[in-house]
PDB file of C-alpha atoms in Angstrom:
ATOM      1  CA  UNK A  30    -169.383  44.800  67.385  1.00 95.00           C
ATOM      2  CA  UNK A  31    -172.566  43.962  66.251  1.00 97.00           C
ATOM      3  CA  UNK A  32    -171.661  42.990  62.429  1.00 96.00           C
ATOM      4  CA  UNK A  33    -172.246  47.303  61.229  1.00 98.00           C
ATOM      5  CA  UNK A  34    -171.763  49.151  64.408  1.00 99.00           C
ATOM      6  CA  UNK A  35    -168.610  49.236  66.712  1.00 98.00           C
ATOM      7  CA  UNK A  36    -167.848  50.946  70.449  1.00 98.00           C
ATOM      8  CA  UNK A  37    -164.186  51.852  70.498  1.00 97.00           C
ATOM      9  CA  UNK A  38    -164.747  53.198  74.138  1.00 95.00           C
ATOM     10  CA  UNK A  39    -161.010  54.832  74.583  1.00 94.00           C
ATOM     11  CA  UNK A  40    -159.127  52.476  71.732  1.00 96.00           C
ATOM     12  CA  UNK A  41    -159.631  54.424  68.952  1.00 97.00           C
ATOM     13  CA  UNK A  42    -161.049  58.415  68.648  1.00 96.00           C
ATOM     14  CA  UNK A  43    -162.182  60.107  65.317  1.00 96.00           C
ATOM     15  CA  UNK A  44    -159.036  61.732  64.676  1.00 94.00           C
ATOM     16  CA  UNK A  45    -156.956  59.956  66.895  1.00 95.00           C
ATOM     17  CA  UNK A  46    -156.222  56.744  69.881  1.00 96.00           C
ATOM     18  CA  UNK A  47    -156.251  56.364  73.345  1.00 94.00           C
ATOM     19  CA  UNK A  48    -153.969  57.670  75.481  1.00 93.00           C
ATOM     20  CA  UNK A  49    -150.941  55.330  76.723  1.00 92.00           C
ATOM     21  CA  UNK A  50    -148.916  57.197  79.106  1.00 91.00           C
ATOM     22  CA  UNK A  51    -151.664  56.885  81.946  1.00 91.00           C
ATOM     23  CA  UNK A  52    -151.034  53.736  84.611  1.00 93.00           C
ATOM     24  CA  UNK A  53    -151.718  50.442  82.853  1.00 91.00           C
ATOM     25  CA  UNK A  54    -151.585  51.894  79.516  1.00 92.00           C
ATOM     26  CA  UNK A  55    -149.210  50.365  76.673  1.00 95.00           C
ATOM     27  CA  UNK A  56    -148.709  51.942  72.847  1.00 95.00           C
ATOM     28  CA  UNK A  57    -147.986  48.093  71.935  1.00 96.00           C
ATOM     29  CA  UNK A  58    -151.264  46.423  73.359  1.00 96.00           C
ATOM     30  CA  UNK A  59    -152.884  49.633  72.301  1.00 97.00           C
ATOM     31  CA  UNK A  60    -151.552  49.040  68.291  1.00 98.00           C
ATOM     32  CA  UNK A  61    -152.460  45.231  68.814  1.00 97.00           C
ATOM     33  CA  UNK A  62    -155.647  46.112  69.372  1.00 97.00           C
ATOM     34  CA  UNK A  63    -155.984  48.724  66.282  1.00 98.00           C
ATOM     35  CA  UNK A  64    -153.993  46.818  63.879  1.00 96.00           C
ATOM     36  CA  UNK A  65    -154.913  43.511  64.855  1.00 96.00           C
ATOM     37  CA  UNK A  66    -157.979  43.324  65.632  1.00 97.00           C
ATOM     38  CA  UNK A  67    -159.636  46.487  65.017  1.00 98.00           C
ATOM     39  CA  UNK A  68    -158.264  47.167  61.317  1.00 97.00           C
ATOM     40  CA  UNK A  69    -159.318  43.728  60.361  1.00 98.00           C
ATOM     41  CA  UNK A  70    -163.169  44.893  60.923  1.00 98.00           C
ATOM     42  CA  UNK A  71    -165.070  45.744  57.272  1.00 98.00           C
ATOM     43  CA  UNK A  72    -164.317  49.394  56.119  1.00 98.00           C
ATOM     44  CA  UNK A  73    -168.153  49.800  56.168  1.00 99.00           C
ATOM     45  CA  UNK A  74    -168.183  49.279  60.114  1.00 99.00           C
ATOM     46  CA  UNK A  75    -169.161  52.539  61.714  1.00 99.00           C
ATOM     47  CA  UNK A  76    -167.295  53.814  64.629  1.00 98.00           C
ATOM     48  CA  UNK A  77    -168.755  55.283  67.693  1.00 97.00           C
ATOM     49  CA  UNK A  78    -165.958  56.218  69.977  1.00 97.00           C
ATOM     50  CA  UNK A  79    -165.991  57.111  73.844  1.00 93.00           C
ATOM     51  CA  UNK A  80    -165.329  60.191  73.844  1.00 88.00           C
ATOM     52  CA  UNK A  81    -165.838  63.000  71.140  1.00 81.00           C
ATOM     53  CA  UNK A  82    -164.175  65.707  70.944  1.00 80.00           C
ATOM     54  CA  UNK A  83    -165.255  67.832  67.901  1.00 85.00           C
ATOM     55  CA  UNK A  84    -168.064  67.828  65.072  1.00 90.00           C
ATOM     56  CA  UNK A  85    -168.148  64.239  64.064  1.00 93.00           C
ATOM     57  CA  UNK A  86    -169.386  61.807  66.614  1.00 94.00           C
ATOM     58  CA  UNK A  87    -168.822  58.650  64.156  1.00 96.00           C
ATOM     59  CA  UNK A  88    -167.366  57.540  60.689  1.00 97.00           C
ATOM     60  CA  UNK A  89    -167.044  54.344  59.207  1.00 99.00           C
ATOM     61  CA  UNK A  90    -163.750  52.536  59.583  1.00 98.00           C
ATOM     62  CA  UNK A  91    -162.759  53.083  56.187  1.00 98.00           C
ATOM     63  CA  UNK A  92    -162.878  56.975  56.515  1.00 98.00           C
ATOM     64  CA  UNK A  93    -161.005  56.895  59.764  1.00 97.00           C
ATOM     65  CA  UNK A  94    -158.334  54.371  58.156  1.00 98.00           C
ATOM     66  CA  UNK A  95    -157.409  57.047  55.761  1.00 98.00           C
ATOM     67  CA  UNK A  96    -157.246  59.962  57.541  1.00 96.00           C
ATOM     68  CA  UNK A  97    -156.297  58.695  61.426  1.00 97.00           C
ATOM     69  CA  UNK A  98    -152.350  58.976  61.648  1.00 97.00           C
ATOM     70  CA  UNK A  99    -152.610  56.260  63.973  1.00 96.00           C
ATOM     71  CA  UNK A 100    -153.880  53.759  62.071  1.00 97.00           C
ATOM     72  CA  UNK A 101    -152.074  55.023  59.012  1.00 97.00           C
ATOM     73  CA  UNK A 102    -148.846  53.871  60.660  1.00 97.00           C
ATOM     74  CA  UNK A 103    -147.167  50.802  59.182  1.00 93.00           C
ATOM     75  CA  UNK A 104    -145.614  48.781  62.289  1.00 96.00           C
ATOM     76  CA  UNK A 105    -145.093  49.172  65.658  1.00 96.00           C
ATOM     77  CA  UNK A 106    -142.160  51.616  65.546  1.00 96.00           C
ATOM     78  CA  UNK A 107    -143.939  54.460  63.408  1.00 96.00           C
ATOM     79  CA  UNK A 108    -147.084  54.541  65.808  1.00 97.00           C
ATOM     80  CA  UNK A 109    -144.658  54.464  68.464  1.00 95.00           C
ATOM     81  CA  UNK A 110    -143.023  57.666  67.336  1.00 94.00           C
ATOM     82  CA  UNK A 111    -146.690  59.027  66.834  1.00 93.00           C
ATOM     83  CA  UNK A 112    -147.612  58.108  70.526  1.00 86.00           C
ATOM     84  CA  UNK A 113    -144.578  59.704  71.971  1.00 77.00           C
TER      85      UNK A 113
END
């Protein structure tokens, strides 16, 4: 992060999150990391993630926060439902 600009390598997709359910993976580190630390980032930041996999290679956090049903989930137990 350098204060505009983040690389969410495979954290956080346009459209969606990382996957969990490969070896070493965890839904509940994975939701620290996009509801603690991630979400906490200003709405302005612009997201580049690792991979792309449609039209839009990046949108700013605020754009993603409203329309990414993984970080429109509440607590742990909704994104878990979302990740199963």
């Amino acid at each position: 992060y350098d204060g505009k600009n983040l690389l969410t390598g495979d954290t956080l997709f346009i459209g969606g999150w990382g996957r969990t359910d490969l070896p070493g993976g965890s839904a509940e580190k994975l939701f620290a990391s996009l509801h603690g630390s991630i979400m906490k980032l200003p709405h302005r930041t612009v997201i580049y993630p690792g991979h792309d996999y449609g039209a839009v290679t990046h949108r700013t956090l605020g754009e993603e926060a409203r329309k990414n049903k993984g970080l429109l989930a509440s607590d742990l137990k909704s994104f878990l439902r979302l990740s199963a």
